[in-house]
Amino acid sequence: MITLDKQRLAIVLPIVLSIFILFGLNYFSHSKSAQIYRRSDEESWSLKNLVLKDVERIEWSPTLPFTLKLATMREPVVLTNTVVTTWKALNLWQINSSYLPSHPNLKEMKDVKIGLYPTMASPDFNTALSKIRSKLKLKDIPWLNYTKITMSGQDFFNALNDPSDGKYYYHLSRVSGSLKDDVSPSDFLWISDVDKENYELWLWLGGADIGPPLHYDMDHNFFVQISGRKRFILFPPQEFRNLHLYPRVHPLTRKSQVNFDHPNFTATPNYKNAKGLQVVLDPGEVLYLPPYWWHNVHAITPCVSLASLSESGILKTMDRLYAEPLQIDKIKNINEKKNALRLLIRLILSKLYGEEKVDGFIDSILQTRWFPLPYSPTSQVVNPKICSLMEEASLEYFLTKGVDIVRDANYALRRFENVQTFYGDPVSTTLEDVSAIRDIEVEDFIEYFVANTVGPEDTLYYF
């Protein structure tokens, strides 16, 4: 047995401890930095290579409303010198001031998102594919790996102003209490009083680099920058096939599968053809985002922002379609119902696009939405006659069973023709952005009914 006398131990022990501490600090420092993702504009493929035009800026007047005017333009635009420039919030709501951290309405901030990646978003686990989420490899998507905690306003803003812990902090909540007084008058931010009551005003707080993933919203969005600067990269609805959106039945529906800074062109090859717009939003400016316009958002500095939504009518139109009992729902035999759904899909597509384009339309759904998913098969296993029907399936056959598939198709077609509305009024589908919105909703409709007919695990193979 080896022993050390007290004198030797007194000499050796401090040396050993010093080595251990230095090694430990070095190890944890490297381990921590390896997990933290830091954005770099210089390394972003999209910022260096995409064709991006500047968003138009228009000088307005603080006394003039603008939401209705912008909603008719169907294009993103930045307004300066609006009613926002008269708000007290422009002076009071600074990230580095003591006003917001000590404000009673922010004393306890719930659901603060904290992560090691600057992009954060919440999945929708009410979708059909959520039932097989283990196969979707959601844990491999870095912007889904975050935690939610409750923080005091003081601790939250301290973290934004001193990001030395290497984490990203992000908070979204409704503007409440006396904070509303700081953004008054605000009636100009909604198209109608109904919108103001239903949607209210949303407050976005976050540090530098933070932003949501590339996605679209279904409603009119009026985005107000209060403090700090944010960059928006925007794409019109007709770019949706280049942006490889997730399937309608996926938990990340209405989001793009593209890695904005480091695209994987094997999985999302169309992205290299995308064309869009860009703008940096300064304090006091208002950005109008029309329905279905894709946006990637990046906070250049710590930011305070607001957003108001006004209904486009699209959601109500589609809700009516999904809520309508279909004739094919009468069918109890699952194989007959599968064949009836094939007939319905083909009938809708042939009337919208022509019989010769039906197979190509379905193939586009697979290529742009499904094949980039981690568990999808290669395109070689898909029958080129994707919508081919079994011999015994026909409209006449189902009509003898009391199932009028033509009625289902005509009802759906009426909804699709009016899918894009201007606050309830139909807009012509001959417009490029409107026809693209219709196409997105047609693809969503097909995926939704296939998934709910054959089950989420067999949705892809049904085609």
XYZ file of C-alpha atoms in Angstrom:
463
model
C 0.000 0.000 0.000
C 1.359 3.365 -1.055
C 1.142 6.185 1.430
C 1.988 9.873 1.234
C 3.192 11.833 4.204
C 1.430 15.086 4.991
C 4.282 17.199 3.629
C 4.215 15.561 0.182
C 0.426 15.631 0.107
C 0.426 19.337 0.814
C 2.669 19.858 -2.238
C 1.042 17.422 -4.671
C -2.641 18.016 -3.954
C -2.824 21.687 -5.040
C -1.034 20.817 -8.288
C -3.435 17.972 -9.051
C -6.455 20.110 -8.250
C -5.190 22.951 -10.456
C -4.706 20.608 -13.399
C -8.159 19.119 -12.899
C -9.828 22.535 -12.684
C -8.050 23.863 -15.770
C -8.864 20.728 -17.752
C -12.444 20.772 -16.578
C -13.000 24.406 -17.468
C -11.444 23.891 -20.871
C -13.539 20.790 -21.499
C -16.838 22.352 -20.521
C -16.024 25.503 -22.447
C -15.414 23.515 -25.625
C -18.393 21.265 -24.988
C -20.677 24.238 -24.540
C -19.456 26.136 -27.598
C -19.830 23.018 -29.733
C -23.541 22.972 -29.012
C -24.231 26.665 -29.621
C -25.091 27.736 -33.152
C -24.027 31.236 -34.153
C -25.338 32.733 -37.368
C -23.016 34.320 -39.882
C -24.335 36.386 -42.781
C -21.087 35.749 -44.626
C -21.708 31.996 -44.473
C -25.402 32.142 -45.422
C -25.956 30.628 -48.867
C -29.321 32.360 -49.213
C -28.030 35.856 -48.490
C -25.143 35.402 -50.919
C -26.904 33.651 -53.793
C -30.639 34.280 -53.935
C -32.054 36.895 -56.283
C -33.564 39.398 -53.853
C -35.166 42.734 -54.707
C -35.795 45.490 -52.150
C -39.245 45.966 -50.637
C -40.784 49.319 -51.558
C -40.919 52.022 -48.866
C -43.753 54.546 -48.826
C -43.956 57.646 -46.642
C -47.378 57.857 -45.029
C -49.170 60.218 -42.631
C -49.883 59.638 -38.922
C -53.518 60.646 -39.462
C -54.283 58.266 -42.333
C -55.415 54.632 -41.962
C -53.469 52.157 -44.043
C -54.516 48.524 -43.493
C -57.304 48.464 -46.079
C -55.133 50.272 -48.603
C -52.236 47.844 -48.157
C -54.458 44.768 -48.291
C -55.585 45.713 -51.807
C -51.980 46.000 -53.038
C -51.238 42.277 -52.633
C -47.527 43.103 -52.266
C -45.296 43.637 -49.223
C -44.575 47.278 -48.502
C -42.928 49.269 -45.716
C -44.675 52.380 -44.442
C -42.844 55.181 -42.684
C -44.366 58.111 -40.754
C -47.552 56.274 -39.741
C -49.472 56.640 -36.483
C -46.773 54.431 -34.919
C -44.390 57.399 -34.891
C -46.657 59.109 -32.342
C -46.567 56.247 -29.838
C -44.896 56.559 -26.449
C -43.577 53.011 -26.919
C -40.944 54.181 -29.403
C -39.149 55.966 -26.581
C -40.137 53.818 -23.614
C -39.772 50.282 -24.976
C -36.020 50.190 -25.415
C -34.276 46.894 -24.704
C -31.592 48.513 -22.539
C -33.935 50.763 -20.536
C -35.512 49.944 -17.178
C -39.091 50.548 -18.348
C -40.057 47.140 -19.754
C -38.066 45.018 -17.264
C -39.849 46.692 -14.358
C -43.282 46.933 -15.968
C -46.056 45.188 -13.963
C -47.364 43.390 -17.061
C -43.948 41.794 -17.631
C -43.197 41.043 -13.987
C -43.787 37.345 -14.641
C -43.097 36.194 -18.189
C -44.483 32.737 -18.918
C -43.404 30.379 -21.696
C -40.081 32.076 -22.388
C -38.299 29.954 -24.981
C -34.636 29.230 -24.303
C -32.414 27.378 -26.738
C -28.958 26.970 -28.222
C -30.238 27.694 -31.728
C -31.546 31.117 -32.801
C -34.530 29.765 -34.743
C -37.461 28.514 -32.686
C -40.952 27.284 -33.598
C -43.714 25.180 -32.096
C -44.946 22.031 -33.876
C -48.645 21.302 -34.277
C -49.203 17.864 -32.783
C -52.865 17.808 -33.815
C -51.864 16.818 -37.350
C -52.202 13.273 -38.686
C -48.486 12.518 -38.967
C -48.031 13.387 -35.293
C -49.253 9.849 -34.592
C -45.994 8.536 -36.060
C -43.779 11.387 -34.859
C -40.947 9.017 -33.890
C -40.419 8.326 -37.590
C -40.301 12.019 -38.476
C -36.972 12.556 -36.661
C -38.100 15.864 -35.211
C -35.284 15.714 -32.660
C -32.839 16.181 -35.539
C -34.341 19.598 -36.321
C -32.279 22.029 -34.187
C -34.911 24.751 -33.993
C -37.305 22.408 -32.200
C -34.859 21.783 -29.370
C -35.657 24.411 -26.768
C -37.209 24.640 -23.327
C -39.932 26.868 -21.895
C -39.647 28.486 -18.503
C -41.157 31.317 -16.493
C -38.841 34.283 -15.861
C -39.087 37.682 -14.272
C -38.958 40.604 -16.664
C -35.712 41.755 -15.080
C -33.990 38.401 -15.591
C -35.244 38.150 -19.162
C -33.957 41.556 -20.235
C -30.683 40.994 -18.381
C -30.211 37.890 -20.501
C -30.927 39.831 -23.714
C -28.472 42.565 -22.856
C -25.749 40.194 -21.643
C -25.869 37.004 -23.747
C -22.686 35.645 -22.177
C -24.405 32.391 -21.219
C -24.581 31.526 -24.917
C -28.317 30.934 -24.961
C -31.094 32.500 -26.996
C -34.155 33.969 -25.298
C -37.454 34.601 -27.019
C -40.936 35.573 -25.803
C -44.308 36.082 -27.478
C -47.419 37.361 -25.686
C -50.421 39.611 -26.138
C -50.030 43.290 -25.318
C -51.956 43.704 -22.094
C -52.751 46.103 -19.261
C -51.242 49.544 -19.276
C -48.802 48.556 -22.050
C -51.719 49.221 -24.400
C -51.563 52.901 -23.434
C -48.047 53.097 -24.887
C -49.241 51.970 -28.337
C -52.317 54.160 -28.605
C -54.006 54.921 -30.909
C -53.709 51.504 -32.547
C -57.019 51.132 -34.434
C -55.184 51.627 -37.733
C -53.462 48.254 -37.299
C -56.535 46.173 -38.181
C -58.831 46.095 -41.175
C -61.934 45.921 -38.957
C -63.029 46.152 -35.340
C -63.815 42.434 -35.470
C -60.183 41.694 -36.320
C -58.991 43.878 -33.472
C -61.222 42.031 -31.031
C -60.353 38.554 -32.328
C -56.604 38.920 -32.830
C -55.486 41.760 -30.548
C -51.859 42.905 -30.650
C -48.894 40.582 -30.209
C -45.602 41.498 -28.550
C -42.357 39.889 -29.722
C -39.254 40.126 -27.505
C -35.935 38.508 -28.316
C -32.200 38.804 -28.607
C -30.007 39.211 -31.664
C -30.109 36.500 -34.376
C -33.462 35.151 -33.203
C -36.336 34.566 -35.598
C -38.903 32.001 -36.718
C -38.151 29.504 -39.513
C -39.172 30.247 -43.087
C -42.990 30.013 -43.098
C -46.223 31.652 -44.222
C -49.366 32.855 -42.446
C -52.899 32.731 -43.826
C -53.935 36.228 -42.755
C -52.938 39.833 -43.368
C -49.991 40.646 -41.102
C -49.040 44.209 -40.111
C -45.651 44.035 -38.421
C -44.413 47.009 -36.380
C -40.808 47.490 -35.331
C -40.479 49.305 -31.992
C -36.852 48.832 -30.925
C -33.868 47.313 -32.708
C -33.652 46.211 -36.351
C -34.965 43.130 -38.127
C -34.258 41.708 -41.563
C -37.011 40.036 -43.565
C -36.440 37.801 -46.580
C -39.783 37.378 -48.350
C -41.056 35.046 -51.059
C -44.393 35.319 -52.906
C -46.921 32.441 -52.715
C -45.996 31.227 -56.209
C -42.535 30.228 -54.938
C -44.029 27.490 -52.727
C -42.716 24.577 -54.795
C -39.216 26.035 -54.639
C -39.501 26.300 -50.856
C -40.443 22.656 -50.211
C -43.136 23.187 -47.606
C -43.877 20.451 -45.106
C -47.003 18.381 -45.843
C -50.330 19.674 -44.551
C -50.553 16.689 -42.171
C -47.023 17.161 -40.759
C -46.494 18.825 -37.334
C -44.512 21.566 -39.100
C -47.228 22.418 -41.595
C -46.950 25.872 -43.291
C -43.189 25.870 -42.766
C -40.383 25.303 -45.251
C -38.109 22.264 -45.117
C -35.231 24.373 -46.446
C -32.271 25.176 -44.209
C -32.095 28.897 -44.968
C -28.395 29.430 -44.302
C -27.078 26.005 -45.373
C -29.534 24.411 -47.820
C -29.339 20.693 -48.571
C -29.876 20.668 -52.317
C -30.130 16.903 -52.415
C -33.238 17.046 -50.236
C -34.576 20.443 -51.382
C -33.228 20.935 -54.923
C -35.789 23.520 -56.077
C -34.655 26.099 -53.536
C -31.772 27.285 -55.690
C -34.382 28.707 -58.094
C -36.254 30.763 -55.468
C -36.611 34.525 -55.966
C -37.797 36.975 -53.362
C -37.565 40.330 -51.625
C -35.543 41.729 -48.748
C -35.889 44.577 -46.270
C -34.393 45.723 -42.975
C -37.062 47.158 -40.705
C -36.107 50.121 -38.486
C -37.903 51.431 -35.371
C -41.219 53.112 -36.157
C -41.701 51.343 -39.489
C -44.613 49.089 -40.462
C -44.198 46.098 -42.794
C -47.262 44.668 -44.495
C -47.099 40.912 -45.152
C -49.923 39.680 -47.419
C -51.458 36.245 -46.847
C -49.263 33.285 -47.853
C -46.156 35.391 -48.336
C -43.243 33.359 -46.999
C -40.911 35.137 -44.594
C -37.595 34.398 -42.949
C -36.981 36.805 -40.066
C -33.640 37.617 -38.455
C -33.114 40.038 -35.571
C -29.981 42.039 -36.340
C -30.027 43.399 -32.783
C -32.125 42.622 -29.689
C -35.645 43.647 -30.660
C -39.072 44.682 -29.498
C -41.709 44.179 -32.196
C -45.474 44.048 -32.575
C -47.772 42.212 -34.960
C -51.458 42.526 -35.740
C -53.439 40.116 -37.899
C -56.549 40.683 -39.981
C -58.563 37.888 -41.493
C -58.099 37.152 -45.187
C -61.130 34.882 -45.487
C -59.059 31.925 -46.665
C -59.195 30.071 -43.366
C -62.985 30.337 -43.174
C -63.335 29.185 -46.774
C -61.202 26.120 -46.159
C -62.811 25.385 -42.788
C -66.167 25.197 -44.546
C -64.720 22.717 -47.014
C -63.228 20.484 -44.331
C -66.386 20.659 -42.230
C -68.727 19.711 -45.072
C -69.834 16.040 -44.873
C -68.724 14.383 -48.105
C -70.596 11.713 -49.992
C -67.594 9.394 -49.786
C -67.870 9.475 -45.995
C -70.873 7.160 -46.375
C -68.622 4.354 -47.595
C -67.796 1.841 -44.872
C -65.559 -0.547 -46.819
C -62.040 0.888 -46.569
C -60.881 -0.389 -49.971
C -63.938 1.071 -51.688
C -63.393 4.349 -49.863
C -59.771 4.478 -51.032
C -60.911 4.032 -54.616
C -63.648 6.621 -54.226
C -61.110 9.112 -52.894
C -58.845 8.440 -55.884
C -61.755 9.206 -58.170
C -62.576 12.381 -56.253
C -58.970 13.614 -56.365
C -58.649 12.919 -60.059
C -61.960 14.588 -60.848
C -61.025 17.759 -58.939
C -57.575 17.980 -60.492
C -58.744 17.303 -64.035
C -61.358 20.071 -63.784
C -58.856 22.533 -62.322
C -55.802 21.780 -64.444
C -56.817 19.390 -67.232
C -56.639 15.599 -67.365
C -53.143 15.656 -68.851
C -51.712 17.462 -65.795
C -53.195 15.301 -63.039
C -50.279 12.884 -62.654
C -47.784 15.748 -62.776
C -49.615 17.619 -60.037
C -49.535 14.611 -57.696
C -45.905 13.957 -58.568
C -45.099 17.559 -57.616
C -46.664 17.001 -54.185
C -44.408 13.996 -53.665
C -41.257 15.617 -55.006
C -41.518 18.921 -53.154
C -43.278 17.934 -49.911
C -42.737 14.246 -49.196
C -39.412 13.110 -50.608
C -37.376 15.601 -48.502
C -38.782 13.991 -45.341
C -36.282 11.671 -43.600
C -38.349 8.503 -43.942
C -39.523 8.955 -47.550
C -38.593 6.383 -50.195
C -36.754 7.346 -53.348
C -38.789 8.467 -56.321
C -38.002 5.230 -58.180
C -40.496 3.270 -56.075
C -43.409 5.502 -57.026
C -45.605 4.317 -59.866
C -45.506 6.950 -62.636
C -49.268 6.401 -63.065
C -49.770 7.786 -59.599
C -53.505 8.417 -59.907
C -54.346 5.256 -61.869
C -57.574 3.652 -60.665
C -58.568 0.054 -60.054
C -60.723 -1.297 -62.869
C -63.843 -1.800 -60.755
C -63.829 1.825 -59.510
C -66.027 4.247 -61.448
C -68.312 7.176 -60.814
C -71.279 5.093 -61.978
C -70.426 2.245 -59.617
C -70.431 4.521 -56.575
C -73.566 6.304 -57.758
C -75.423 2.985 -57.560
C -74.253 2.856 -53.934
C -75.816 6.252 -53.264
C -72.445 8.055 -53.295
C -72.320 11.061 -55.614
C -68.613 11.801 -56.063
C -69.368 14.479 -58.656
C -71.271 16.407 -55.982
C -68.257 16.231 -53.673
C -65.977 17.439 -56.458
C -68.212 20.368 -57.405
C -68.496 21.512 -53.806
C -64.721 21.416 -53.376
C -64.203 23.232 -56.678
C -66.424 26.112 -55.581
C -64.332 26.503 -52.429
C -61.051 26.376 -54.349
C -62.182 28.949 -56.888
C -62.957 31.366 -54.027
C -60.121 30.286 -51.757
C -58.345 33.644 -51.828
C -60.550 36.472 -50.735
C -60.154 40.127 -49.953
C -61.882 40.272 -46.629
C -64.670 38.018 -47.794
C -64.876 39.195 -51.416
C -63.680 36.746 -54.111
C -60.469 37.545 -55.981
C -59.753 36.209 -59.463
C -57.687 33.016 -59.528
C -56.084 34.205 -62.764
C -53.721 36.309 -60.646
C -50.429 34.476 -60.158
C -50.334 34.719 -56.385
C -54.017 33.774 -56.058
C -53.660 30.680 -58.242
C -50.632 29.660 -56.159
C -52.650 29.980 -52.952
C -55.334 27.818 -54.513
C -52.718 25.229 -55.517
C -51.342 25.105 -51.967
C -54.819 24.526 -50.573
C -55.593 21.864 -53.189
C -52.434 20.000 -52.187
C -53.380 20.393 -48.517
C -56.875 19.062 -49.225
C -55.519 15.952 -50.954
C -53.060 15.191 -48.161
C -55.633 15.785 -45.445
C -58.244 13.414 -46.834
C -55.726 10.761 -47.847
C -54.168 10.750 -44.359
C -57.555 10.514 -42.681
C -58.693 7.749 -45.025
C -55.702 5.413 -45.177
C -53.920 6.426 -41.968
C -50.820 8.584 -41.498
C -48.284 5.791 -41.964
C -49.663 4.779 -45.374
C -50.333 8.284 -46.701
C -47.240 8.443 -48.877
C -47.712 4.974 -50.298
C -51.339 5.617 -51.203
C -50.225 7.756 -54.099
